[in-house]
Coordinates of N, CA, C and O in Angstrom, one line a residue:
M1032 N 95.1 108.0 147.8 CA 94.7 109.1 147.0 C 93.8 108.7 145.8 O 93.9 107.6 145.4
H1033 N 93.1 109.7 145.3 CA 92.1 109.3 144.2 C 92.6 109.9 142.9 O 93.5 110.8 142.9
E1034 N 92.0 109.5 141.9 CA 92.3 109.9 140.5 C 92.0 111.4 140.3 O 91.0 111.9 140.7
A1035 N 93.0 112.1 139.7 CA 92.7 113.5 139.3 C 91.9 113.5 138.0 O 91.9 112.5 137.3
G1036 N 91.2 114.6 137.8 CA 90.4 114.6 136.6 C 91.2 114.4 135.3 O 92.4 114.8 135.2
G1037 N 90.6 113.8 134.3 CA 91.3 113.6 133.1 C 92.2 112.4 133.1 O 92.9 112.2 132.2
G1038 N 92.1 111.6 134.1 CA 93.0 110.4 134.2 C 94.5 110.7 134.2 O 95.3 109.9 133.8
M1039 N 94.8 111.8 134.9 CA 96.2 112.2 135.0 C 97.0 111.5 136.0 O 98.2 111.7 136.2
G1040 N 96.3 110.6 136.8 CA 97.0 109.9 137.9 C 96.5 110.3 139.2 O 95.3 110.8 139.3
E1041 N 97.3 110.2 140.2 CA 96.8 110.5 141.6 C 96.8 112.0 141.8 O 97.6 112.8 141.2
D1042 N 95.9 112.5 142.8 CA 95.9 113.8 143.2 C 97.3 114.2 143.8 O 97.9 113.3 144.5
T1043 N 97.7 115.4 143.8 CA 98.9 115.8 144.4 C 98.7 116.2 145.8 O 99.6 116.2 146.6
G1044 N 97.5 116.4 146.2 CA 97.2 116.9 147.6 C 97.2 118.4 147.7 O 96.9 118.9 148.7
H1045 N 97.5 119.1 146.6 CA 97.5 120.5 146.6 C 96.5 121.0 145.6 O 96.6 120.7 144.4
P1046 N 95.4 121.6 146.2 CA 94.2 121.9 145.3 C 94.5 122.7 144.1 O 94.0 122.5 143.0
A1047 N 95.4 123.7 144.2 CA 95.8 124.6 143.0 C 96.5 123.7 141.9 O 96.2 123.9 140.7
V1048 N 97.4 122.9 142.3 CA 98.1 122.0 141.4 C 97.1 121.0 140.7 O 97.2 120.8 139.5
D1049 N 96.3 120.4 141.6 CA 95.3 119.5 141.0 C 94.4 120.2 140.0 O 94.1 119.6 138.9
A1050 N 94.0 121.4 140.2 CA 93.1 122.2 139.3 C 93.9 122.4 138.0 O 93.3 122.3 136.9
V1051 N 95.2 122.7 138.1 CA 96.0 122.9 136.9 C 96.1 121.7 136.1 O 95.9 121.7 134.9
L1052 N 96.3 120.6 136.8 CA 96.4 119.3 136.0 C 95.1 119.0 135.3 O 95.1 118.5 134.2
R1053 N 94.0 119.2 136.0 CA 92.6 119.0 135.3 C 92.5 120.0 134.1 O 92.0 119.5 133.1
S1054 N 92.9 121.3 134.3 CA 92.7 122.2 133.2 C 93.7 121.8 132.0 O 93.2 122.0 130.8
L1055 N 94.8 121.2 132.3 CA 95.7 120.8 131.2 C 95.1 119.6 130.5 O 95.2 119.5 129.2
A1056 N 94.5 118.7 131.2 CA 93.8 117.6 130.6 C 92.7 118.0 129.7 O 92.5 117.5 128.6
N1057 N 91.9 119.0 130.1 CA 90.9 119.6 129.3 C 91.4 120.4 128.1 O 90.8 120.3 127.0
A1058 N 92.5 121.0 128.3 CA 93.1 121.8 127.2 C 93.5 120.9 126.0 O 93.4 121.4 124.9
A1059 N 93.7 119.7 126.2 CA 94.2 118.7 125.2 C 93.0 118.6 124.2 O 93.2 118.2 123.0
R1060 N 91.8 118.9 124.6 CA 90.6 118.8 123.7 C 90.4 120.0 122.9 O 89.5 120.0 122.0
L1061 N 91.0 121.1 123.2 CA 90.9 122.4 122.5 C 91.7 122.4 121.2 O 92.6 121.7 121.0
A1062 N 91.3 123.4 120.4 CA 92.1 123.6 119.2 C 93.5 124.2 119.6 O 93.6 124.8 120.7
P1063 N 94.5 123.9 118.9 CA 95.9 124.3 119.3 C 96.0 125.8 119.6 O 96.6 126.2 120.6
A1064 N 95.3 126.7 118.9 CA 95.4 128.1 119.1 C 94.7 128.4 120.5 O 95.2 129.4 121.2
E1065 N 93.7 127.7 120.9 CA 93.1 127.9 122.2 C 93.8 127.3 123.4 O 93.6 127.7 124.5
Q1066 N 94.7 126.4 123.1 CA 95.5 125.7 124.2 C 96.5 126.7 124.8 O 96.8 126.6 125.9
I1067 N 97.0 127.7 123.9 CA 98.0 128.5 124.4 C 97.6 129.3 125.7 O 98.4 129.3 126.7
A1068 N 96.4 129.8 125.7 CA 95.9 130.6 126.9 C 95.9 129.6 128.1 O 96.2 130.0 129.3
E1069 N 95.4 128.4 127.9 CA 95.4 127.4 129.0 C 96.8 127.1 129.6 O 96.9 127.0 130.8
Y1070 N 97.7 126.9 128.7 CA 99.1 126.6 129.1 C 99.7 127.8 129.8 O 100.4 127.6 130.9
E1071 N 99.4 129.0 129.3 CA 100.0 130.2 130.0 C 99.4 130.4 131.4 O 100.1 130.7 132.4
A1072 N 98.1 130.2 131.6 CA 97.4 130.2 132.8 C 97.9 129.2 133.8 O 98.2 129.5 135.0
A1073 N 98.1 128.0 133.3 CA 98.7 126.9 134.1 C 100.1 127.2 134.6 O 100.4 127.1 135.8
H1074 N 100.9 127.8 133.7 CA 102.3 128.2 134.0 C 102.3 129.2 135.1 O 103.0 129.2 136.1
Q1075 N 101.4 130.2 135.0 CA 101.3 131.3 136.0 C 100.9 130.7 137.4 O 101.5 131.1 138.4
V1076 N 99.9 129.8 137.4 CA 99.5 129.3 138.7 C 100.6 128.5 139.3 O 100.8 128.6 140.5
L1077 N 101.3 127.7 138.5 CA 102.4 126.9 139.0 C 103.5 127.7 139.5 O 104.1 127.4 140.6
Q1078 N 103.8 128.8 138.9 CA 104.9 129.7 139.3 C 104.5 130.3 140.6 O 105.3 130.4 141.5
E1079 N 103.3 130.8 140.7 CA 102.8 131.4 142.0 C 102.8 130.4 143.1 O 103.2 130.7 144.3
T1080 N 102.4 129.1 142.8 CA 102.4 128.1 143.8 C 103.8 127.8 144.4 O 104.0 127.7 145.6
L1081 N 104.7 127.7 143.5 CA 106.1 127.4 143.8 C 106.7 128.6 144.6 O 107.5 128.3 145.6
A1082 N 106.4 129.8 144.2 CA 106.9 131.0 145.0 C 106.4 131.1 146.4 O 107.0 131.7 147.2
S1083 N 105.2 130.5 146.6 CA 104.6 130.6 147.9 C 105.0 129.6 148.9 O 104.7 129.6 150.1
I1084 N 105.8 128.6 148.4 CA 106.2 127.5 149.3 C 107.2 128.0 150.3 O 108.3 128.6 149.9
D1085 N 107.0 127.8 151.5 CA 108.0 128.2 152.6 C 109.2 127.2 152.6 O 109.0 126.0 152.5
R1086 N 110.3 127.8 152.7 CA 111.5 126.9 152.6 C 112.1 126.8 154.0 O 112.1 127.6 154.8

């Protein structure tokens, strides 16, 4: 596997999750007030991703 953006480690293999990890790495460079929207968006994507997993 290759490095995810922002040096977060290896890719997960799931494009939506990898995109969230990159967005969180980028959010760390934003002002704290601007980070909130990024964290909320990441949370929503991760919830949707988990809900879509077939059991």
